[in-house]
């Protein structure tokens, strides 16, 4: 018996039980996944770390390159910060342990669909430290943000809607949402409201300030 396919079928049935979502395709390798993406244009992709090469991250990168609008959720058995970081660098929007229950999975899918990213506070802290290469005691997570990310964070704190931010900066709303996903991961915030509150507590934040280019 093909255990992996049996598990995949059980997982498909679980996802189908969530009334907010429908499963349009199941793929067992990268090539099939990319073909199905082109055919069905899904909003979310849920993948395990074993799909494709490099622990599944090659597949995540390929998906991100060909379908930038897609939000990727990685289900993994490892909780090592380095693996979380690799997933986000590859383009994942969420990194979840395989031992989560059905309700947590459903809530995470909804969060990613609405907000763009999902990561527990503890995991976010671990990823943040790795991404920064180890922040100094006096350093701010804002130091991790690029100039454009700071601009968007400033506008979010100013209660600007996504389409207004896009129009002001001359980019698409999808691009704004992609930036927001990276901002959430770097700051360790879970949603737009937490991010706005974080920004409002940072007097050094300025739309023209820059940390990285």
PDB file of C-alpha atoms in Angstrom:
ATOM      1  CA  UNK A   1       0.000   0.000   0.000  1.00  0.00           C
ATOM      2  CA  UNK A   2       1.247   3.505  -0.866  1.00  0.00           C
ATOM      3  CA  UNK A   3       1.286   5.094   2.573  1.00  0.00           C
ATOM      4  CA  UNK A   4       2.022   8.603   1.315  1.00  0.00           C
ATOM      5  CA  UNK A   5      -0.918   8.540  -1.056  1.00  0.00           C
ATOM      6  CA  UNK A   6      -3.178   7.177   1.671  1.00  0.00           C
ATOM      7  CA  UNK A   7      -2.144  10.019   3.993  1.00  0.00           C
ATOM      8  CA  UNK A   8      -2.678  12.540   1.199  1.00  0.00           C
ATOM      9  CA  UNK A   9      -6.176  11.217   0.574  1.00  0.00           C
ATOM     10  CA  UNK A  10      -7.014  11.442   4.272  1.00  0.00           C
ATOM     11  CA  UNK A  11      -5.718  15.008   4.364  1.00  0.00           C
ATOM     12  CA  UNK A  12      -7.753  15.884   1.297  1.00  0.00           C
ATOM     13  CA  UNK A  13     -10.886  14.604   3.014  1.00  0.00           C
ATOM     14  CA  UNK A  14     -10.062  16.714   6.067  1.00  0.00           C
ATOM     15  CA  UNK A  15      -9.666  19.859   3.954  1.00  0.00           C
ATOM     16  CA  UNK A  16     -12.902  19.098   2.136  1.00  0.00           C
ATOM     17  CA  UNK A  17     -14.679  19.050   5.483  1.00  0.00           C
ATOM     18  CA  UNK A  18     -13.931  22.772   5.924  1.00  0.00           C
ATOM     19  CA  UNK A  19     -16.915  24.541   4.387  1.00  0.00           C
ATOM     20  CA  UNK A  20     -14.850  27.631   3.563  1.00  0.00           C
ATOM     21  CA  UNK A  21     -12.515  25.715   1.236  1.00  0.00           C
ATOM     22  CA  UNK A  22     -12.587  23.206  -1.583  1.00  0.00           C
ATOM     23  CA  UNK A  23      -9.731  21.040  -2.838  1.00  0.00           C
ATOM     24  CA  UNK A  24      -9.223  21.462  -6.578  1.00  0.00           C
ATOM     25  CA  UNK A  25      -6.258  19.111  -7.021  1.00  0.00           C
ATOM     26  CA  UNK A  26      -3.744  16.845  -5.285  1.00  0.00           C
ATOM     27  CA  UNK A  27      -0.165  16.547  -6.566  1.00  0.00           C
ATOM     28  CA  UNK A  28       2.580  14.148  -5.474  1.00  0.00           C
ATOM     29  CA  UNK A  29       5.520  15.810  -7.235  1.00  0.00           C
ATOM     30  CA  UNK A  30       6.678  19.245  -8.346  1.00  0.00           C
ATOM     31  CA  UNK A  31       5.911  18.864 -12.031  1.00  0.00           C
ATOM     32  CA  UNK A  32       2.336  17.778 -11.346  1.00  0.00           C
ATOM     33  CA  UNK A  33       1.887  20.569  -8.808  1.00  0.00           C
ATOM     34  CA  UNK A  34       2.949  23.225 -11.318  1.00  0.00           C
ATOM     35  CA  UNK A  35       0.658  21.781 -13.995  1.00  0.00           C
ATOM     36  CA  UNK A  36      -2.283  21.785 -11.590  1.00  0.00           C
ATOM     37  CA  UNK A  37      -1.512  25.354 -10.542  1.00  0.00           C
ATOM     38  CA  UNK A  38      -1.660  26.494 -14.137  1.00  0.00           C
ATOM     39  CA  UNK A  39      -4.914  24.646 -14.687  1.00  0.00           C
ATOM     40  CA  UNK A  40      -6.859  25.512 -11.514  1.00  0.00           C
ATOM     41  CA  UNK A  41      -5.276  28.758 -10.203  1.00  0.00           C
ATOM     42  CA  UNK A  42      -5.879  28.030  -6.495  1.00  0.00           C
ATOM     43  CA  UNK A  43      -5.537  30.676  -3.783  1.00  0.00           C
ATOM     44  CA  UNK A  44      -3.833  28.367  -1.280  1.00  0.00           C
ATOM     45  CA  UNK A  45      -1.352  25.504  -1.589  1.00  0.00           C
ATOM     46  CA  UNK A  46      -0.793  23.154   1.345  1.00  0.00           C
ATOM     47  CA  UNK A  47       2.395  21.149   0.986  1.00  0.00           C
ATOM     48  CA  UNK A  48       4.622  18.852   2.968  1.00  0.00           C
ATOM     49  CA  UNK A  49       8.384  19.369   3.206  1.00  0.00           C
ATOM     50  CA  UNK A  50       9.100  16.173   1.309  1.00  0.00           C
ATOM     51  CA  UNK A  51       7.655  17.301  -2.015  1.00  0.00           C
ATOM     52  CA  UNK A  52      10.330  17.905  -4.627  1.00  0.00           C
ATOM     53  CA  UNK A  53      13.985  18.592  -3.878  1.00  0.00           C
ATOM     54  CA  UNK A  54      15.690  20.320  -0.952  1.00  0.00           C
ATOM     55  CA  UNK A  55      13.071  19.272   1.596  1.00  0.00           C
ATOM     56  CA  UNK A  56      10.257  20.687  -0.517  1.00  0.00           C
ATOM     57  CA  UNK A  57      11.726  24.163  -0.686  1.00  0.00           C
ATOM     58  CA  UNK A  58      12.589  23.847  -4.380  1.00  0.00           C
ATOM     59  CA  UNK A  59       8.905  23.232  -5.014  1.00  0.00           C
ATOM     60  CA  UNK A  60       7.919  26.247  -2.909  1.00  0.00           C
ATOM     61  CA  UNK A  61      10.339  28.445  -4.876  1.00  0.00           C
ATOM     62  CA  UNK A  62       8.989  27.143  -8.185  1.00  0.00           C
ATOM     63  CA  UNK A  63       5.416  27.834  -7.091  1.00  0.00           C
ATOM     64  CA  UNK A  64       6.336  31.339  -5.945  1.00  0.00           C
ATOM     65  CA  UNK A  65       8.064  32.102  -9.273  1.00  0.00           C
ATOM     66  CA  UNK A  66       5.199  30.907 -11.460  1.00  0.00           C
ATOM     67  CA  UNK A  67       2.205  31.829  -9.265  1.00  0.00           C
ATOM     68  CA  UNK A  68       3.039  34.837  -7.116  1.00  0.00           C
ATOM     69  CA  UNK A  69      -0.564  35.242  -5.934  1.00  0.00           C
ATOM     70  CA  UNK A  70      -0.645  31.779  -4.346  1.00  0.00           C
ATOM     71  CA  UNK A  71      -0.237  31.512  -0.581  1.00  0.00           C
ATOM     72  CA  UNK A  72       1.817  28.526   0.513  1.00  0.00           C
ATOM     73  CA  UNK A  73       1.315  26.637   3.768  1.00  0.00           C
ATOM     74  CA  UNK A  74       4.058  24.169   4.719  1.00  0.00           C
ATOM     75  CA  UNK A  75       3.146  21.283   7.009  1.00  0.00           C
ATOM     76  CA  UNK A  76       6.330  19.962   8.598  1.00  0.00           C
ATOM     77  CA  UNK A  77       7.437  17.496  11.236  1.00  0.00           C
ATOM     78  CA  UNK A  78      10.460  19.632  12.135  1.00  0.00           C
ATOM     79  CA  UNK A  79      10.244  22.656  14.419  1.00  0.00           C
ATOM     80  CA  UNK A  80      13.867  23.649  13.941  1.00  0.00           C
ATOM     81  CA  UNK A  81      14.167  27.423  13.365  1.00  0.00           C
ATOM     82  CA  UNK A  82      16.522  26.897  10.437  1.00  0.00           C
ATOM     83  CA  UNK A  83      13.862  24.859   8.618  1.00  0.00           C
ATOM     84  CA  UNK A  84      11.244  27.521   9.320  1.00  0.00           C
ATOM     85  CA  UNK A  85      13.573  30.169   7.944  1.00  0.00           C
ATOM     86  CA  UNK A  86      14.269  28.128   4.805  1.00  0.00           C
ATOM     87  CA  UNK A  87      10.539  27.771   4.226  1.00  0.00           C
ATOM     88  CA  UNK A  88       9.883  31.522   4.472  1.00  0.00           C
ATOM     89  CA  UNK A  89      12.905  32.382   2.340  1.00  0.00           C
ATOM     90  CA  UNK A  90      11.571  29.952  -0.283  1.00  0.00           C
ATOM     91  CA  UNK A  91       8.246  31.802  -0.318  1.00  0.00           C
ATOM     92  CA  UNK A  92       6.028  30.103   2.263  1.00  0.00           C
ATOM     93  CA  UNK A  93       3.333  32.145   3.998  1.00  0.00           C
ATOM     94  CA  UNK A  94       2.860  29.742   6.907  1.00  0.00           C
ATOM     95  CA  UNK A  95       4.856  26.996   8.612  1.00  0.00           C
ATOM     96  CA  UNK A  96       2.883  24.527  10.711  1.00  0.00           C
ATOM     97  CA  UNK A  97       3.637  21.411  12.702  1.00  0.00           C
ATOM     98  CA  UNK A  98       1.973  18.244  11.465  1.00  0.00           C
ATOM     99  CA  UNK A  99       0.631  17.526  14.954  1.00  0.00           C
ATOM    100  CA  UNK A 100      -1.825  20.452  14.947  1.00  0.00           C
ATOM    101  CA  UNK A 101      -5.523  19.614  15.267  1.00  0.00           C
ATOM    102  CA  UNK A 102      -8.188  20.185  12.630  1.00  0.00           C
ATOM    103  CA  UNK A 103      -9.496  23.398  14.196  1.00  0.00           C
ATOM    104  CA  UNK A 104      -6.049  24.981  14.337  1.00  0.00           C
ATOM    105  CA  UNK A 105      -5.435  24.004  10.721  1.00  0.00           C
ATOM    106  CA  UNK A 106      -8.750  25.541   9.641  1.00  0.00           C
ATOM    107  CA  UNK A 107      -8.058  28.735  11.604  1.00  0.00           C
ATOM    108  CA  UNK A 108      -4.604  29.000  10.058  1.00  0.00           C
ATOM    109  CA  UNK A 109      -5.913  28.545   6.531  1.00  0.00           C
ATOM    110  CA  UNK A 110      -8.440  31.309   7.136  1.00  0.00           C
ATOM    111  CA  UNK A 111      -5.764  33.586   8.584  1.00  0.00           C
ATOM    112  CA  UNK A 112      -3.405  33.039   5.652  1.00  0.00           C
ATOM    113  CA  UNK A 113      -6.237  33.579   3.186  1.00  0.00           C
ATOM    114  CA  UNK A 114      -7.194  36.898   4.839  1.00  0.00           C
ATOM    115  CA  UNK A 115      -3.945  38.244   6.228  1.00  0.00           C
ATOM    116  CA  UNK A 116      -1.230  36.623   4.117  1.00  0.00           C
ATOM    117  CA  UNK A 117       0.905  34.888   6.748  1.00  0.00           C
ATOM    118  CA  UNK A 118       0.644  32.730   9.876  1.00  0.00           C
ATOM    119  CA  UNK A 119       3.324  31.849  12.397  1.00  0.00           C
ATOM    120  CA  UNK A 120       3.186  31.277  16.116  1.00  0.00           C
ATOM    121  CA  UNK A 121       4.739  33.973  18.300  1.00  0.00           C
ATOM    122  CA  UNK A 122       7.412  31.569  19.547  1.00  0.00           C
ATOM    123  CA  UNK A 123       8.312  30.450  16.039  1.00  0.00           C
ATOM    124  CA  UNK A 124       8.356  34.041  14.810  1.00  0.00           C
ATOM    125  CA  UNK A 125      10.909  34.947  17.442  1.00  0.00           C
ATOM    126  CA  UNK A 126      13.147  32.066  16.411  1.00  0.00           C
ATOM    127  CA  UNK A 127      12.896  32.917  12.725  1.00  0.00           C
ATOM    128  CA  UNK A 128      13.490  36.587  13.446  1.00  0.00           C
ATOM    129  CA  UNK A 129      16.745  35.844  15.231  1.00  0.00           C
ATOM    130  CA  UNK A 130      17.949  33.677  12.369  1.00  0.00           C
ATOM    131  CA  UNK A 131      16.943  36.133   9.660  1.00  0.00           C
ATOM    132  CA  UNK A 132      18.716  38.949  11.466  1.00  0.00           C
ATOM    133  CA  UNK A 133      21.823  36.902  12.096  1.00  0.00           C
ATOM    134  CA  UNK A 134      21.332  37.610  15.780  1.00  0.00           C
ATOM    135  CA  UNK A 135      20.134  41.100  16.681  1.00  0.00           C
ATOM    136  CA  UNK A 136      22.135  43.037  19.227  1.00  0.00           C
ATOM    137  CA  UNK A 137      20.461  43.789  22.536  1.00  0.00           C
ATOM    138  CA  UNK A 138      19.683  47.377  21.497  1.00  0.00           C
ATOM    139  CA  UNK A 139      18.708  46.606  17.912  1.00  0.00           C
ATOM    140  CA  UNK A 140      15.155  46.924  16.648  1.00  0.00           C
ATOM    141  CA  UNK A 141      13.280  44.455  14.415  1.00  0.00           C
ATOM    142  CA  UNK A 142      12.657  47.508  12.221  1.00  0.00           C
ATOM    143  CA  UNK A 143      16.317  47.218  11.228  1.00  0.00           C
ATOM    144  CA  UNK A 144      15.343  44.105   9.273  1.00  0.00           C
ATOM    145  CA  UNK A 145      12.939  45.995   7.032  1.00  0.00           C
ATOM    146  CA  UNK A 146      13.803  47.303   3.594  1.00  0.00           C
ATOM    147  CA  UNK A 147      12.982  50.879   2.581  1.00  0.00           C
ATOM    148  CA  UNK A 148       9.809  49.762   0.787  1.00  0.00           C
ATOM    149  CA  UNK A 149       8.720  47.593   3.719  1.00  0.00           C
ATOM    150  CA  UNK A 150       9.124  50.597   6.041  1.00  0.00           C
ATOM    151  CA  UNK A 151       7.041  52.728   3.692  1.00  0.00           C
ATOM    152  CA  UNK A 152       4.262  50.158   3.693  1.00  0.00           C
ATOM    153  CA  UNK A 153       4.461  49.723   7.464  1.00  0.00           C
ATOM    154  CA  UNK A 154       4.118  53.500   7.902  1.00  0.00           C
ATOM    155  CA  UNK A 155       1.017  53.543   5.683  1.00  0.00           C
ATOM    156  CA  UNK A 156      -0.504  50.581   7.525  1.00  0.00           C
ATOM    157  CA  UNK A 157       0.008  52.461  10.796  1.00  0.00           C
ATOM    158  CA  UNK A 158      -1.763  55.410   9.135  1.00  0.00           C
ATOM    159  CA  UNK A 159      -4.778  53.099   8.609  1.00  0.00           C
ATOM    160  CA  UNK A 160      -4.399  53.052   4.833  1.00  0.00           C
ATOM    161  CA  UNK A 161      -6.230  50.261   2.989  1.00  0.00           C
ATOM    162  CA  UNK A 162      -4.294  47.876   0.748  1.00  0.00           C
ATOM    163  CA  UNK A 163      -5.606  49.367  -2.508  1.00  0.00           C
ATOM    164  CA  UNK A 164      -4.775  52.885  -1.310  1.00  0.00           C
ATOM    165  CA  UNK A 165      -1.227  51.817  -0.447  1.00  0.00           C
ATOM    166  CA  UNK A 166      -0.877  50.185  -3.864  1.00  0.00           C
ATOM    167  CA  UNK A 167      -2.072  53.307  -5.673  1.00  0.00           C
ATOM    168  CA  UNK A 168       0.173  55.595  -3.628  1.00  0.00           C
ATOM    169  CA  UNK A 169       3.297  53.497  -4.230  1.00  0.00           C
ATOM    170  CA  UNK A 170       2.515  52.579  -7.830  1.00  0.00           C
ATOM    171  CA  UNK A 171       2.377  48.826  -7.222  1.00  0.00           C
ATOM    172  CA  UNK A 172      -0.403  46.242  -7.295  1.00  0.00           C
ATOM    173  CA  UNK A 173      -2.487  45.211  -4.259  1.00  0.00           C
ATOM    174  CA  UNK A 174      -1.048  41.703  -4.584  1.00  0.00           C
ATOM    175  CA  UNK A 175       2.446  43.124  -4.286  1.00  0.00           C
ATOM    176  CA  UNK A 176       1.403  45.041  -1.171  1.00  0.00           C
ATOM    177  CA  UNK A 177       0.070  41.818   0.364  1.00  0.00           C
ATOM    178  CA  UNK A 178       3.339  40.053  -0.440  1.00  0.00           C
ATOM    179  CA  UNK A 179       5.252  42.827   1.311  1.00  0.00           C
ATOM    180  CA  UNK A 180       2.911  42.594   4.290  1.00  0.00           C
ATOM    181  CA  UNK A 181       3.601  38.868   4.571  1.00  0.00           C
ATOM    182  CA  UNK A 182       7.321  39.540   4.842  1.00  0.00           C
ATOM    183  CA  UNK A 183       6.752  42.370   7.325  1.00  0.00           C
ATOM    184  CA  UNK A 184       4.647  40.082   9.553  1.00  0.00           C
ATOM    185  CA  UNK A 185       7.359  37.419   9.519  1.00  0.00           C
ATOM    186  CA  UNK A 186      10.147  39.886  10.309  1.00  0.00           C
ATOM    187  CA  UNK A 187       8.286  41.678  13.098  1.00  0.00           C
ATOM    188  CA  UNK A 188       6.710  38.534  14.555  1.00  0.00           C
ATOM    189  CA  UNK A 189       3.188  39.953  14.243  1.00  0.00           C
ATOM    190  CA  UNK A 190       0.211  37.819  13.281  1.00  0.00           C
ATOM    191  CA  UNK A 191      -2.049  40.189  11.419  1.00  0.00           C
ATOM    192  CA  UNK A 192      -2.544  43.712  10.124  1.00  0.00           C
ATOM    193  CA  UNK A 193      -3.930  45.072  13.408  1.00  0.00           C
ATOM    194  CA  UNK A 194      -0.984  43.801  15.469  1.00  0.00           C
ATOM    195  CA  UNK A 195       1.395  45.222  12.878  1.00  0.00           C
ATOM    196  CA  UNK A 196      -0.255  48.646  12.944  1.00  0.00           C
ATOM    197  CA  UNK A 197      -0.127  48.719  16.739  1.00  0.00           C
ATOM    198  CA  UNK A 198       3.534  47.708  16.644  1.00  0.00           C
ATOM    199  CA  UNK A 199       4.308  50.538  14.227  1.00  0.00           C
ATOM    200  CA  UNK A 200       2.430  53.105  16.307  1.00  0.00           C
ATOM    201  CA  UNK A 201       4.619  52.212  19.300  1.00  0.00           C
ATOM    202  CA  UNK A 202       7.797  52.890  17.278  1.00  0.00           C
ATOM    203  CA  UNK A 203       8.505  56.662  17.202  1.00  0.00           C
ATOM    204  CA  UNK A 204      11.588  56.115  15.042  1.00  0.00           C
ATOM    205  CA  UNK A 205       9.475  54.815  12.160  1.00  0.00           C
ATOM    206  CA  UNK A 206       9.374  57.226   9.225  1.00  0.00           C
ATOM    207  CA  UNK A 207       8.251  56.566   5.635  1.00  0.00           C
ATOM    208  CA  UNK A 208      11.526  57.871   4.264  1.00  0.00           C
ATOM    209  CA  UNK A 209      13.770  56.029   6.707  1.00  0.00           C
ATOM    210  CA  UNK A 210      15.655  53.041   5.422  1.00  0.00           C
ATOM    211  CA  UNK A 211      17.536  50.109   6.826  1.00  0.00           C
ATOM    212  CA  UNK A 212      18.272  48.030   3.729  1.00  0.00           C
ATOM    213  CA  UNK A 213      17.945  48.539   0.041  1.00  0.00           C
TER     214      UNK A 213
END
